[in-house]
JSON list of C-alpha atoms in Angstrom, two decimals:
[
{"chain": "A", "resi": 1, "resn": "MET", "atom": "CA", "xyz": [-20.01, -6.03, -0.20]},
{"chain": "A", "resi": 2, "resn": "ALA", "atom": "CA", "xyz": [-18.06, -8.21, -2.56]},
{"chain": "A", "resi": 3, "resn": "THR", "atom": "CA", "xyz": [-14.33, -7.91, -2.65]},
{"chain": "A", "resi": 4, "resn": "PHE", "atom": "CA", "xyz": [-12.34, -8.78, -5.72]},
{"chain": "A", "resi": 5, "resn": "THR", "atom": "CA", "xyz": [-8.57, -9.30, -5.35]},
{"chain": "A", "resi": 6, "resn": "ARG", "atom": "CA", "xyz": [-5.52, -9.79, -7.61]},
{"chain": "A", "resi": 7, "resn": "SER", "atom": "CA", "xyz": [-6.52, -13.55, -7.90]},
{"chain": "A", "resi": 8, "resn": "ASP", "atom": "CA", "xyz": [-9.75, -12.69, -9.63]},
{"chain": "A", "resi": 9, "resn": "GLU", "atom": "CA", "xyz": [-9.82, -12.80, -13.33]},
{"chain": "A", "resi": 10, "resn": "LEU", "atom": "CA", "xyz": [-11.64, -9.53, -14.38]},
{"chain": "A", "resi": 11, "resn": "ALA", "atom": "CA", "xyz": [-9.21, -8.57, -17.15]},
{"chain": "A", "resi": 12, "resn": "GLY", "atom": "CA", "xyz": [-11.26, -7.87, -20.30]},
{"chain": "A", "resi": 13, "resn": "ALA", "atom": "CA", "xyz": [-14.57, -7.96, -18.61]},
{"chain": "A", "resi": 14, "resn": "GLU", "atom": "CA", "xyz": [-17.41, -5.78, -19.87]},
{"chain": "A", "resi": 15, "resn": "PHE", "atom": "CA", "xyz": [-19.77, -4.07, -17.51]},
{"chain": "A", "resi": 16, "resn": "VAL", "atom": "CA", "xyz": [-23.00, -2.97, -19.31]},
{"chain": "A", "resi": 17, "resn": "GLY", "atom": "CA", "xyz": [-25.48, -0.94, -17.31]},
{"chain": "A", "resi": 18, "resn": "ALA", "atom": "CA", "xyz": [-23.86, -2.08, -14.08]},
{"chain": "A", "resi": 19, "resn": "ASP", "atom": "CA", "xyz": [-24.28, -0.01, -10.80]},
{"chain": "A", "resi": 20, "resn": "LEU", "atom": "CA", "xyz": [-20.82, 0.47, -9.47]},
{"chain": "A", "resi": 21, "resn": "THR", "atom": "CA", "xyz": [-21.87, 3.33, -7.27]},
{"chain": "A", "resi": 22, "resn": "GLY", "atom": "CA", "xyz": [-19.47, 3.85, -4.31]},
{"chain": "A", "resi": 23, "resn": "ALA", "atom": "CA", "xyz": [-17.11, 1.10, -5.63]},
{"chain": "A", "resi": 24, "resn": "ARG", "atom": "CA", "xyz": [-13.54, 1.48, -4.41]},
{"chain": "A", "resi": 25, "resn": "PHE", "atom": "CA", "xyz": [-10.48, 0.45, -6.53]},
{"chain": "A", "resi": 26, "resn": "VAL", "atom": "CA", "xyz": [-7.30, 0.20, -4.54]},
{"chain": "A", "resi": 27, "resn": "GLU", "atom": "CA", "xyz": [-3.91, -0.51, -6.24]},
{"chain": "A", "resi": 28, "resn": "THR", "atom": "CA", "xyz": [-5.84, -1.71, -9.23]},
{"chain": "A", "resi": 29, "resn": "ASP", "atom": "CA", "xyz": [-4.56, -2.08, -12.87]},
{"chain": "A", "resi": 30, "resn": "LEU", "atom": "CA", "xyz": [-6.91, 0.07, -14.92]},
{"chain": "A", "resi": 31, "resn": "THR", "atom": "CA", "xyz": [-4.60, 0.16, -17.90]},
{"chain": "A", "resi": 32, "resn": "GLY", "atom": "CA", "xyz": [-6.52, 0.56, -21.16]},
{"chain": "A", "resi": 33, "resn": "VAL", "atom": "CA", "xyz": [-10.01, 0.65, -19.44]},
{"chain": "A", "resi": 34, "resn": "VAL", "atom": "CA", "xyz": [-12.45, 2.10, -21.81]},
{"chain": "A", "resi": 35, "resn": "MET", "atom": "CA", "xyz": [-15.76, 3.99, -20.41]},
{"chain": "A", "resi": 36, "resn": "ARG", "atom": "CA", "xyz": [-18.46, 5.19, -22.74]},
{"chain": "A", "resi": 37, "resn": "GLY", "atom": "CA", "xyz": [-21.58, 7.15, -21.56]},
{"chain": "A", "resi": 38, "resn": "VAL", "atom": "CA", "xyz": [-20.66, 6.75, -17.95]},
{"chain": "A", "resi": 39, "resn": "GLU", "atom": "CA", "xyz": [-21.77, 8.80, -14.96]},
{"chain": "A", "resi": 40, "resn": "VAL", "atom": "CA", "xyz": [-18.65, 10.19, -13.23]},
{"chain": "A", "resi": 41, "resn": "ALA", "atom": "CA", "xyz": [-20.15, 12.49, -10.63]},
{"chain": "A", "resi": 42, "resn": "LYS", "atom": "CA", "xyz": [-17.83, 12.77, -7.47]},
{"chain": "A", "resi": 43, "resn": "VAL", "atom": "CA", "xyz": [-15.40, 10.38, -8.96]},
{"chain": "A", "resi": 44, "resn": "ASP", "atom": "CA", "xyz": [-12.10, 10.64, -7.12]},
{"chain": "A", "resi": 45, "resn": "ILE", "atom": "CA", "xyz": [-8.84, 9.37, -8.73]},
{"chain": "A", "resi": 46, "resn": "ASP", "atom": "CA", "xyz": [-5.49, 9.20, -7.10]},
{"chain": "A", "resi": 47, "resn": "ALA", "atom": "CA", "xyz": [-2.90, 7.98, -9.52]},
{"chain": "A", "resi": 48, "resn": "PRO", "atom": "CA", "xyz": [0.67, 8.86, -8.27]},
{"chain": "A", "resi": 49, "resn": "TRP", "atom": "CA", "xyz": [2.35, 7.69, -11.54]},
{"chain": "A", "resi": 50, "resn": "LEU", "atom": "CA", "xyz": [-0.10, 9.38, -13.75]},
{"chain": "A", "resi": 51, "resn": "VAL", "atom": "CA", "xyz": [2.64, 11.51, -15.59]},
{"chain": "A", "resi": 52, "resn": "HIS", "atom": "CA", "xyz": [4.60, 8.20, -16.40]},
{"chain": "A", "resi": 53, "resn": "GLY", "atom": "CA", "xyz": [1.59, 6.67, -18.33]},
{"chain": "A", "resi": 54, "resn": "GLU", "atom": "CA", "xyz": [0.88, 7.26, -21.92]},
{"chain": "A", "resi": 55, "resn": "ARG", "atom": "CA", "xyz": [-2.25, 9.38, -21.44]},
{"chain": "A", "resi": 56, "resn": "LEU", "atom": "CA", "xyz": [-5.53, 9.76, -19.75]},
{"chain": "A", "resi": 57, "resn": "LEU", "atom": "CA", "xyz": [-8.35, 10.85, -22.05]},
{"chain": "A", "resi": 58, "resn": "VAL", "atom": "CA", "xyz": [-11.44, 12.60, -20.69]},
{"chain": "A", "resi": 59, "resn": "ASN", "atom": "CA", "xyz": [-13.85, 13.12, -23.57]},
{"chain": "A", "resi": 60, "resn": "GLY", "atom": "CA", "xyz": [-11.10, 12.91, -25.90]},
{"chain": "A", "resi": 61, "resn": "VAL", "atom": "CA", "xyz": [-8.91, 15.32, -24.16]},
{"chain": "A", "resi": 62, "resn": "ASP", "atom": "CA", "xyz": [-5.52, 14.21, -22.44]},
{"chain": "A", "resi": 63, "resn": "VAL", "atom": "CA", "xyz": [-5.68, 15.68, -19.08]},
{"chain": "A", "resi": 64, "resn": "VAL", "atom": "CA", "xyz": [-2.39, 14.71, -17.77]},
{"chain": "A", "resi": 65, "resn": "PRO", "atom": "CA", "xyz": [-0.65, 17.93, -18.56]},
{"chain": "A", "resi": 66, "resn": "PHE", "atom": "CA", "xyz": [-3.38, 19.81, -16.98]},
{"chain": "A", "resi": 67, "resn": "VAL", "atom": "CA", "xyz": [-3.37, 17.83, -13.84]},
{"chain": "A", "resi": 68, "resn": "GLU", "atom": "CA", "xyz": [0.60, 18.02, -13.61]},
{"chain": "A", "resi": 69, "resn": "ALA", "atom": "CA", "xyz": [0.46, 21.86, -14.20]},
{"chain": "A", "resi": 70, "resn": "GLU", "atom": "CA", "xyz": [-2.17, 22.43, -11.45]},
{"chain": "A", "resi": 71, "resn": "LEU", "atom": "CA", "xyz": [-0.26, 20.10, -8.91]},
{"chain": "A", "resi": 72, "resn": "ASP", "atom": "CA", "xyz": [2.94, 22.18, -9.53]},
{"chain": "A", "resi": 73, "resn": "ARG", "atom": "CA", "xyz": [0.98, 25.29, -8.93]},
{"chain": "A", "resi": 74, "resn": "ARG", "atom": "CA", "xyz": [-0.56, 24.10, -5.67]},
{"chain": "A", "resi": 75, "resn": "PHE", "atom": "CA", "xyz": [2.69, 22.66, -4.32]},
{"chain": "A", "resi": 76, "resn": "PRO", "atom": "CA", "xyz": [5.66, 25.13, -4.97]},
{"chain": "A", "resi": 77, "resn": "GLY", "atom": "CA", "xyz": [8.96, 23.32, -5.61]},
{"chain": "A", "resi": 78, "resn": "ARG", "atom": "CA", "xyz": [7.13, 20.12, -6.86]},
{"chain": "A", "resi": 79, "resn": "ALA", "atom": "CA", "xyz": [8.35, 20.69, -10.31]},
{"chain": "A", "resi": 80, "resn": "ASP", "atom": "CA", "xyz": [11.95, 20.86, -9.19]},
{"chain": "A", "resi": 81, "resn": "ARG", "atom": "CA", "xyz": [11.76, 17.01, -8.49]},
{"chain": "A", "resi": 82, "resn": "ARG", "atom": "CA", "xyz": [12.79, 16.70, -12.19]},
{"chain": "A", "resi": 83, "resn": "ALA", "atom": "CA", "xyz": [15.80, 18.93, -11.71]},
{"chain": "A", "resi": 84, "resn": "ALA", "atom": "CA", "xyz": [18.76, 17.78, -14.12]},
{"chain": "A", "resi": 85, "resn": "ASP", "atom": "CA", "xyz": [21.56, 19.08, -12.13]},
{"chain": "A", "resi": 86, "resn": "PRO", "atom": "CA", "xyz": [22.95, 19.03, -8.59]},
{"chain": "A", "resi": 87, "resn": "GLU", "atom": "CA", "xyz": [22.14, 22.66, -8.04]},
{"chain": "A", "resi": 88, "resn": "GLY", "atom": "CA", "xyz": [18.44, 22.10, -8.81]},
{"chain": "A", "resi": 89, "resn": "LEU", "atom": "CA", "xyz": [18.30, 19.00, -6.71]},
{"chain": "A", "resi": 90, "resn": "ARG", "atom": "CA", "xyz": [19.82, 20.78, -3.81]},
{"chain": "A", "resi": 91, "resn": "ALA", "atom": "CA", "xyz": [17.15, 23.63, -4.26]},
{"chain": "A", "resi": 92, "resn": "ALA", "atom": "CA", "xyz": [14.39, 21.16, -4.44]},
{"chain": "A", "resi": 93, "resn": "TRP", "atom": "CA", "xyz": [15.53, 19.38, -1.28]},
{"chain": "A", "resi": 94, "resn": "ALA", "atom": "CA", "xyz": [15.57, 22.77, 0.59]},
{"chain": "A", "resi": 95, "resn": "THR", "atom": "CA", "xyz": [12.02, 23.38, -0.64]},
{"chain": "A", "resi": 96, "resn": "LEU", "atom": "CA", "xyz": [11.07, 19.91, 0.62]},
{"chain": "A", "resi": 97, "resn": "GLU", "atom": "CA", "xyz": [12.61, 20.42, 4.11]},
{"chain": "A", "resi": 98, "resn": "ARG", "atom": "CA", "xyz": [10.84, 23.76, 4.38]},
{"chain": "A", "resi": 99, "resn": "THR", "atom": "CA", "xyz": [7.42, 22.23, 3.43]},
{"chain": "A", "resi": 100, "resn": "TRP", "atom": "CA", "xyz": [7.74, 19.29, 5.92]},
{"chain": "A", "resi": 101, "resn": "ALA", "atom": "CA", "xyz": [8.77, 21.75, 8.65]},
{"chain": "A", "resi": 102, "resn": "ALA", "atom": "CA", "xyz": [5.60, 23.74, 8.03]},
{"chain": "A", "resi": 103, "resn": "THR", "atom": "CA", "xyz": [3.52, 20.57, 7.85]},
{"chain": "A", "resi": 104, "resn": "LEU", "atom": "CA", "xyz": [4.92, 19.28, 11.21]},
{"chain": "A", "resi": 105, "resn": "ASP", "atom": "CA", "xyz": [4.12, 22.71, 12.84]},
{"chain": "A", "resi": 106, "resn": "ARG", "atom": "CA", "xyz": [0.67, 22.43, 11.57]},
{"chain": "A", "resi": 107, "resn": "VAL", "atom": "CA", "xyz": [0.07, 19.14, 12.82]},
{"chain": "A", "resi": 108, "resn": "ASP", "atom": "CA", "xyz": [1.53, 20.00, 16.34]},
{"chain": "A", "resi": 109, "resn": "ALA", "atom": "CA", "xyz": [-1.14, 22.52, 16.63]},
{"chain": "A", "resi": 110, "resn": "MET", "atom": "CA", "xyz": [-3.96, 20.10, 16.07]},
{"chain": "A", "resi": 111, "resn": "PRO", "atom": "CA", "xyz": [-5.79, 18.43, 18.86]},
{"chain": "A", "resi": 112, "resn": "PRO", "atom": "CA", "xyz": [-4.06, 15.29, 20.61]},
{"chain": "A", "resi": 113, "resn": "GLY", "atom": "CA", "xyz": [-4.59, 12.09, 18.69]},
{"chain": "A", "resi": 114, "resn": "THR", "atom": "CA", "xyz": [-5.16, 13.80, 15.26]},
{"chain": "A", "resi": 115, "resn": "VAL", "atom": "CA", "xyz": [-2.06, 11.94, 14.00]},
{"chain": "A", "resi": 116, "resn": "ASP", "atom": "CA", "xyz": [-3.78, 8.60, 14.44]},
{"chain": "A", "resi": 117, "resn": "VAL", "atom": "CA", "xyz": [-7.17, 9.44, 12.68]},
{"chain": "A", "resi": 118, "resn": "SER", "atom": "CA", "xyz": [-7.78, 7.84, 9.39]},
{"chain": "A", "resi": 119, "resn": "VAL", "atom": "CA", "xyz": [-10.13, 9.64, 7.00]},
{"chain": "A", "resi": 120, "resn": "ALA", "atom": "CA", "xyz": [-12.09, 7.62, 4.39]},
{"chain": "A", "resi": 121, "resn": "GLY", "atom": "CA", "xyz": [-9.87, 4.58, 4.94]},
{"chain": "A", "resi": 122, "resn": "GLU", "atom": "CA", "xyz": [-6.64, 6.52, 4.07]},
{"chain": "A", "resi": 123, "resn": "TRP", "atom": "CA", "xyz": [-3.50, 6.31, 6.02]},
{"chain": "A", "resi": 124, "resn": "THR", "atom": "CA", "xyz": [-3.26, 8.31, 9.21]},
{"chain": "A", "resi": 125, "resn": "PHE", "atom": "CA", "xyz": [-0.44, 10.98, 9.44]},
{"chain": "A", "resi": 126, "resn": "ALA", "atom": "CA", "xyz": [1.51, 8.76, 11.74]},
{"chain": "A", "resi": 127, "resn": "GLN", "atom": "CA", "xyz": [1.28, 5.85, 9.27]},
{"chain": "A", "resi": 128, "resn": "THR", "atom": "CA", "xyz": [2.49, 8.18, 6.41]},
{"chain": "A", "resi": 129, "resn": "LEU", "atom": "CA", "xyz": [5.52, 9.15, 8.40]},
{"chain": "A", "resi": 130, "resn": "ARG", "atom": "CA", "xyz": [6.18, 5.59, 9.26]},
{"chain": "A", "resi": 131, "resn": "HIS", "atom": "CA", "xyz": [5.88, 4.59, 5.54]},
{"chain": "A", "resi": 132, "resn": "LEU", "atom": "CA", "xyz": [8.41, 7.28, 4.63]},
{"chain": "A", "resi": 133, "resn": "VAL", "atom": "CA", "xyz": [10.93, 5.67, 6.94]},
{"chain": "A", "resi": 134, "resn": "LEU", "atom": "CA", "xyz": [10.12, 2.20, 5.39]},
{"chain": "A", "resi": 135, "resn": "ALA", "atom": "CA", "xyz": [10.47, 3.59, 1.86]},
{"chain": "A", "resi": 136, "resn": "THR", "atom": "CA", "xyz": [13.88, 4.96, 2.54]},
{"chain": "A", "resi": 137, "resn": "ASP", "atom": "CA", "xyz": [14.98, 1.62, 4.03]},
{"chain": "A", "resi": 138, "resn": "VAL", "atom": "CA", "xyz": [13.67, -0.26, 0.96]},
{"chain": "A", "resi": 139, "resn": "TRP", "atom": "CA", "xyz": [14.83, 1.97, -1.90]},
{"chain": "A", "resi": 140, "resn": "LEU", "atom": "CA", "xyz": [18.13, 3.37, -0.40]},
{"chain": "A", "resi": 141, "resn": "ARG", "atom": "CA", "xyz": [19.40, 0.99, 2.37]},
{"chain": "A", "resi": 142, "resn": "ARG", "atom": "CA", "xyz": [18.29, -2.18, 0.61]},
{"chain": "A", "resi": 143, "resn": "ALA", "atom": "CA", "xyz": [18.33, -1.49, -3.00]},
{"chain": "A", "resi": 144, "resn": "ILE", "atom": "CA", "xyz": [21.21, 1.01, -3.21]},
{"chain": "A", "resi": 145, "resn": "LEU", "atom": "CA", "xyz": [23.49, 0.27, -0.16]},
{"chain": "A", "resi": 146, "resn": "GLY", "atom": "CA", "xyz": [22.65, -3.33, -0.09]},
{"chain": "A", "resi": 147, "resn": "VAL", "atom": "CA", "xyz": [22.14, -3.59, 3.65]},
{"chain": "A", "resi": 148, "resn": "GLU", "atom": "CA", "xyz": [21.07, -7.27, 4.38]},
{"chain": "A", "resi": 149, "resn": "GLN", "atom": "CA", "xyz": [18.54, -6.21, 7.14]},
{"chain": "A", "resi": 150, "resn": "PRO", "atom": "CA", "xyz": [17.64, -2.57, 6.10]},
{"chain": "A", "resi": 151, "resn": "PHE", "atom": "CA", "xyz": [14.46, -2.02, 8.08]},
{"chain": "A", "resi": 152, "resn": "HIS", "atom": "CA", "xyz": [14.40, 0.29, 11.04]},
{"chain": "A", "resi": 153, "resn": "ARG", "atom": "CA", "xyz": [11.86, -0.71, 13.56]},
{"chain": "A", "resi": 154, "resn": "ILE", "atom": "CA", "xyz": [10.25, 2.64, 13.65]},
{"chain": "A", "resi": 155, "resn": "GLY", "atom": "CA", "xyz": [9.24, 2.17, 9.98]},
{"chain": "A", "resi": 156, "resn": "LEU", "atom": "CA", "xyz": [7.63, -1.07, 10.61]},
{"chain": "A", "resi": 157, "resn": "ALA", "atom": "CA", "xyz": [3.72, -1.53, 11.56]},
{"chain": "A", "resi": 158, "resn": "GLY", "atom": "CA", "xyz": [2.85, -0.36, 15.12]},
{"chain": "A", "resi": 159, "resn": "GLY", "atom": "CA", "xyz": [5.21, 2.52, 15.06]},
{"chain": "A", "resi": 160, "resn": "ASP", "atom": "CA", "xyz": [6.31, 1.81, 18.55]},
{"chain": "A", "resi": 161, "resn": "GLY", "atom": "CA", "xyz": [9.45, -0.14, 17.83]},
{"chain": "A", "resi": 162, "resn": "ASP", "atom": "CA", "xyz": [7.77, -3.48, 18.13]},
{"chain": "A", "resi": 163, "resn": "GLU", "atom": "CA", "xyz": [9.10, -5.54, 15.06]},
{"chain": "A", "resi": 164, "resn": "ASP", "atom": "CA", "xyz": [6.49, -8.22, 15.75]},
{"chain": "A", "resi": 165, "resn": "ARG", "atom": "CA", "xyz": [3.37, -6.00, 15.18]},
{"chain": "A", "resi": 166, "resn": "LEU", "atom": "CA", "xyz": [3.34, -6.23, 11.58]},
{"chain": "A", "resi": 167, "resn": "ASP", "atom": "CA", "xyz": [3.47, -10.08, 11.69]},
{"chain": "A", "resi": 168, "resn": "ARG", "atom": "CA", "xyz": [0.65, -10.22, 14.13]},
{"chain": "A", "resi": 169, "resn": "SER", "atom": "CA", "xyz": [-1.27, -7.52, 12.23]},
{"chain": "A", "resi": 170, "resn": "VAL", "atom": "CA", "xyz": [-1.12, -9.70, 9.13]},
{"chain": "A", "resi": 171, "resn": "LEU", "atom": "CA", "xyz": [-2.19, -12.86, 10.91]},
{"chain": "A", "resi": 172, "resn": "GLU", "atom": "CA", "xyz": [-5.05, -11.15, 12.70]},
{"chain": "A", "resi": 173, "resn": "ALA", "atom": "CA", "xyz": [-6.40, -9.67, 9.56]},
{"chain": "A", "resi": 174, "resn": "LEU", "atom": "CA", "xyz": [-6.10, -12.88, 7.72]},
{"chain": "A", "resi": 175, "resn": "CYS", "atom": "CA", "xyz": [-8.14, -14.90, 10.30]},
{"chain": "A", "resi": 176, "resn": "LYS", "atom": "CA", "xyz": [-10.46, -12.33, 11.77]},
{"chain": "A", "resi": 177, "resn": "ARG", "atom": "CA", "xyz": [-11.26, -10.22, 8.65]},
{"chain": "A", "resi": 178, "resn": "PHE", "atom": "CA", "xyz": [-11.03, -12.83, 5.94]},
{"chain": "A", "resi": 179, "resn": "GLY", "atom": "CA", "xyz": [-11.86, -16.06, 7.71]},
{"chain": "A", "resi": 180, "resn": "GLY", "atom": "CA", "xyz": [-8.29, -17.49, 6.98]},
{"chain": "A", "resi": 181, "resn": "GLY", "atom": "CA", "xyz": [-8.40, -16.65, 3.32]},
{"chain": "A", "resi": 182, "resn": "PRO", "atom": "CA", "xyz": [-7.65, -17.17, 0.59]},
{"chain": "A", "resi": 183, "resn": "VAL", "atom": "CA", "xyz": [-7.12, -13.40, 0.19]},
{"chain": "A", "resi": 184, "resn": "GLY", "atom": "CA", "xyz": [-5.02, -11.54, -2.34]},
{"chain": "A", "resi": 185, "resn": "LEU", "atom": "CA", "xyz": [-1.84, -9.80, -1.28]},
{"chain": "A", "resi": 186, "resn": "SER", "atom": "CA", "xyz": [-2.99, -6.26, -2.13]},
{"chain": "A", "resi": 187, "resn": "THR", "atom": "CA", "xyz": [-6.36, -6.65, -0.12]},
{"chain": "A", "resi": 188, "resn": "LEU", "atom": "CA", "xyz": [-4.34, -7.99, 2.84]},
{"chain": "A", "resi": 189, "resn": "ALA", "atom": "CA", "xyz": [-1.85, -5.19, 2.68]},
{"chain": "A", "resi": 190, "resn": "VAL", "atom": "CA", "xyz": [-4.68, -2.54, 2.64]},
{"chain": "A", "resi": 191, "resn": "ALA", "atom": "CA", "xyz": [-6.26, -4.32, 5.68]},
{"chain": "A", "resi": 192, "resn": "VAL", "atom": "CA", "xyz": [-3.04, -3.73, 7.73]},
{"chain": "A", "resi": 193, "resn": "GLY", "atom": "CA", "xyz": [-2.28, -0.26, 6.35]},
{"chain": "A", "resi": 194, "resn": "GLU", "atom": "CA", "xyz": [0.91, -1.29, 4.53]},
{"chain": "A", "resi": 195, "resn": "GLU", "atom": "CA", "xyz": [2.05, -1.53, 0.85]},
{"chain": "A", "resi": 196, "resn": "PRO", "atom": "CA", "xyz": [1.95, -4.92, -0.71]},
{"chain": "A", "resi": 197, "resn": "GLU", "atom": "CA", "xyz": [5.79, -5.01, -1.05]},
{"chain": "A", "resi": 198, "resn": "THR", "atom": "CA", "xyz": [6.06, -4.30, 2.61]},
{"chain": "A", "resi": 199, "resn": "VAL", "atom": "CA", "xyz": [3.94, -7.41, 3.62]},
{"chain": "A", "resi": 200, "resn": "GLU", "atom": "CA", "xyz": [5.62, -9.58, 1.07]},
{"chain": "A", "resi": 201, "resn": "THR", "atom": "CA", "xyz": [9.19, -8.69, 1.81]},
{"chain": "A", "resi": 202, "resn": "VAL", "atom": "CA", "xyz": [9.02, -7.78, 5.59]},
{"chain": "A", "resi": 203, "resn": "ALA", "atom": "CA", "xyz": [6.55, -10.05, 7.10]},
{"chain": "A", "resi": 204, "resn": "GLU", "atom": "CA", "xyz": [5.80, -13.00, 4.81]},
{"chain": "A", "resi": 205, "resn": "PRO", "atom": "CA", "xyz": [9.25, -14.66, 4.88]},
{"chain": "A", "resi": 206, "resn": "PHE", "atom": "CA", "xyz": [9.17, -15.28, 8.53]},
{"chain": "A", "resi": 207, "resn": "LEU", "atom": "CA", "xyz": [5.68, -16.30, 8.64]},
{"chain": "A", "resi": 208, "resn": "VAL", "atom": "CA", "xyz": [5.85, -18.74, 5.80]},
{"chain": "A", "resi": 209, "resn": "ARG", "atom": "CA", "xyz": [9.15, -20.22, 7.31]},
{"chain": "A", "resi": 210, "resn": "GLU", "atom": "CA", "xyz": [7.32, -20.65, 10.71]},
{"chain": "A", "resi": 211, "resn": "GLY", "atom": "CA", "xyz": [4.34, -22.32, 9.01]},
{"chain": "A", "resi": 212, "resn": "LEU", "atom": "CA", "xyz": [2.10, -19.47, 9.95]},
{"chain": "A", "resi": 213, "resn": "LEU", "atom": "CA", "xyz": [1.17, -18.37, 6.50]},
{"chain": "A", "resi": 214, "resn": "GLY", "atom": "CA", "xyz": [0.52, -20.10, 3.14]},
{"chain": "A", "resi": 215, "resn": "ARG", "atom": "CA", "xyz": [0.89, -18.91, -0.52]},
{"chain": "A", "resi": 216, "resn": "THR", "atom": "CA", "xyz": [-1.40, -20.41, -2.87]},
{"chain": "A", "resi": 217, "resn": "PRO", "atom": "CA", "xyz": [-2.57, -19.43, -6.58]},
{"chain": "A", "resi": 218, "resn": "ARG", "atom": "CA", "xyz": [-5.68, -18.18, -5.08]},
{"chain": "A", "resi": 219, "resn": "GLY", "atom": "CA", "xyz": [-4.01, -15.97, -2.41]},
{"chain": "A", "resi": 220, "resn": "ARG", "atom": "CA", "xyz": [-2.72, -15.95, 1.11]},
{"chain": "A", "resi": 221, "resn": "VAL", "atom": "CA", "xyz": [-4.17, -18.54, 3.57]},
{"chain": "A", "resi": 222, "resn": "ALA", "atom": "CA", "xyz": [-4.06, -19.32, 7.27]},
{"chain": "A", "resi": 223, "resn": "THR", "atom": "CA", "xyz": [-2.72, -22.72, 8.36]},
{"chain": "A", "resi": 224, "resn": "PRO", "atom": "CA", "xyz": [-3.89, -24.63, 11.42]},
{"chain": "A", "resi": 225, "resn": "ALA", "atom": "CA", "xyz": [-0.76, -23.29, 13.18]},
{"chain": "A", "resi": 226, "resn": "THR", "atom": "CA", "xyz": [-1.96, -19.75, 12.54]},
{"chain": "A", "resi": 227, "resn": "TRP", "atom": "CA", "xyz": [-5.21, -20.32, 14.41]},
{"chain": "A", "resi": 228, "resn": "ARG", "atom": "CA", "xyz": [-3.41, -21.94, 17.28]},
{"chain": "A", "resi": 229, "resn": "HIS", "atom": "CA", "xyz": [-0.75, -19.06, 17.43]},
{"chain": "A", "resi": 230, "resn": "LEU", "atom": "CA", "xyz": [-3.62, -16.42, 17.70]},
{"chain": "A", "resi": 231, "resn": "GLY", "atom": "CA", "xyz": [-5.74, -18.58, 20.22]},
{"chain": "A", "resi": 232, "resn": "LEU", "atom": "CA", "xyz": [-8.58, -18.75, 17.85]},
{"chain": "A", "resi": 233, "resn": "ARG", "atom": "CA", "xyz": [-10.83, -21.73, 16.81]},
{"chain": "A", "resi": 234, "resn": "ALA", "atom": "CA", "xyz": [-10.17, -22.72, 13.17]},
{"chain": "A", "resi": 235, "resn": "PRO", "atom": "CA", "xyz": [-13.21, -22.99, 10.85]},
{"chain": "A", "resi": 236, "resn": "THR", "atom": "CA", "xyz": [-14.36, -26.38, 9.88]},
{"chain": "A", "resi": 237, "resn": "GLY", "atom": "CA", "xyz": [-12.24, -27.89, 7.17]},
{"chain": "A", "resi": 238, "resn": "VAL", "atom": "CA", "xyz": [-9.05, -26.43, 7.97]},
{"chain": "A", "resi": 239, "resn": "GLN", "atom": "CA", "xyz": [-6.86, -29.53, 8.09]},
{"chain": "A", "resi": 240, "resn": "PRO", "atom": "CA", "xyz": [-3.12, -29.97, 9.08]},
{"chain": "A", "resi": 241, "resn": "SER", "atom": "CA", "xyz": [-2.38, -31.18, 5.45]},
{"chain": "A", "resi": 242, "resn": "LEU", "atom": "CA", "xyz": [-3.83, -28.07, 3.74]},
{"chain": "A", "resi": 243, "resn": "LEU", "atom": "CA", "xyz": [-0.43, -26.90, 2.80]},
{"chain": "A", "resi": 244, "resn": "ASP", "atom": "CA", "xyz": [2.78, -28.91, 2.37]},
{"chain": "A", "resi": 245, "resn": "ASN", "atom": "CA", "xyz": [6.12, -27.29, 2.54]},
{"chain": "A", "resi": 246, "resn": "ASP", "atom": "CA", "xyz": [6.48, -26.66, -1.18]},
{"chain": "A", "resi": 247, "resn": "GLU", "atom": "CA", "xyz": [3.16, -25.09, -1.55]},
{"chain": "A", "resi": 248, "resn": "ALA", "atom": "CA", "xyz": [3.70, -22.81, 1.45]},
{"chain": "A", "resi": 249, "resn": "SER", "atom": "CA", "xyz": [7.07, -21.56, 0.05]},
{"chain": "A", "resi": 250, "resn": "SER", "atom": "CA", "xyz": [5.68, -20.80, -3.53]},
{"chain": "A", "resi": 251, "resn": "THR", "atom": "CA", "xyz": [4.60, -17.31, -4.63]}
]
């Protein structure tokens, strides 16, 4: 199956009579995409920022208000996230805590190991909880409080407190799944179950500094040191001079 990453130039492309059955678009910019006379049976769209866009037309009808209304109906308290005063925000937070308490109780009643099961390539429940810790660290501890090293080890890949697990996961995915690259940041992040920003801000600075990862216009690549670090044989053609310091430090 072909994989297209951020480094591929598909903007403005036209697909006529193409068979995209079963295709999967992850963190892909589909702004302004026009579909005419298409088959959309079983299409599944997850767009967290749908309400912040201009519109989403289906057969000429903007469906965003209908989707938002239905989600608010399914999840009591969801609409309160837009509360305009402290009282409303406190009520929304109380609802959120009750909902999470009920969710955790439900998970506790499931068979052992359920929290580590991934369905259709989505995050496991354990990964989701870990990401919430990471999101808090990124947006509160780093962005607002300005903490120099804001990341709690529980929020990093592995979930067991091993801060090196994310670094190794990135390197192993790069070499074992993508043959050393080049591979786009978004694709690499999906492979390790993290957000692109997490890989870019948490793992990459150290890996680039240690000469274990290179950033090129075509994507992320393994260096000869990467293969040696993992104890793997580098493919033919990987030379020590593949990346110089300037290139490896570029974005």
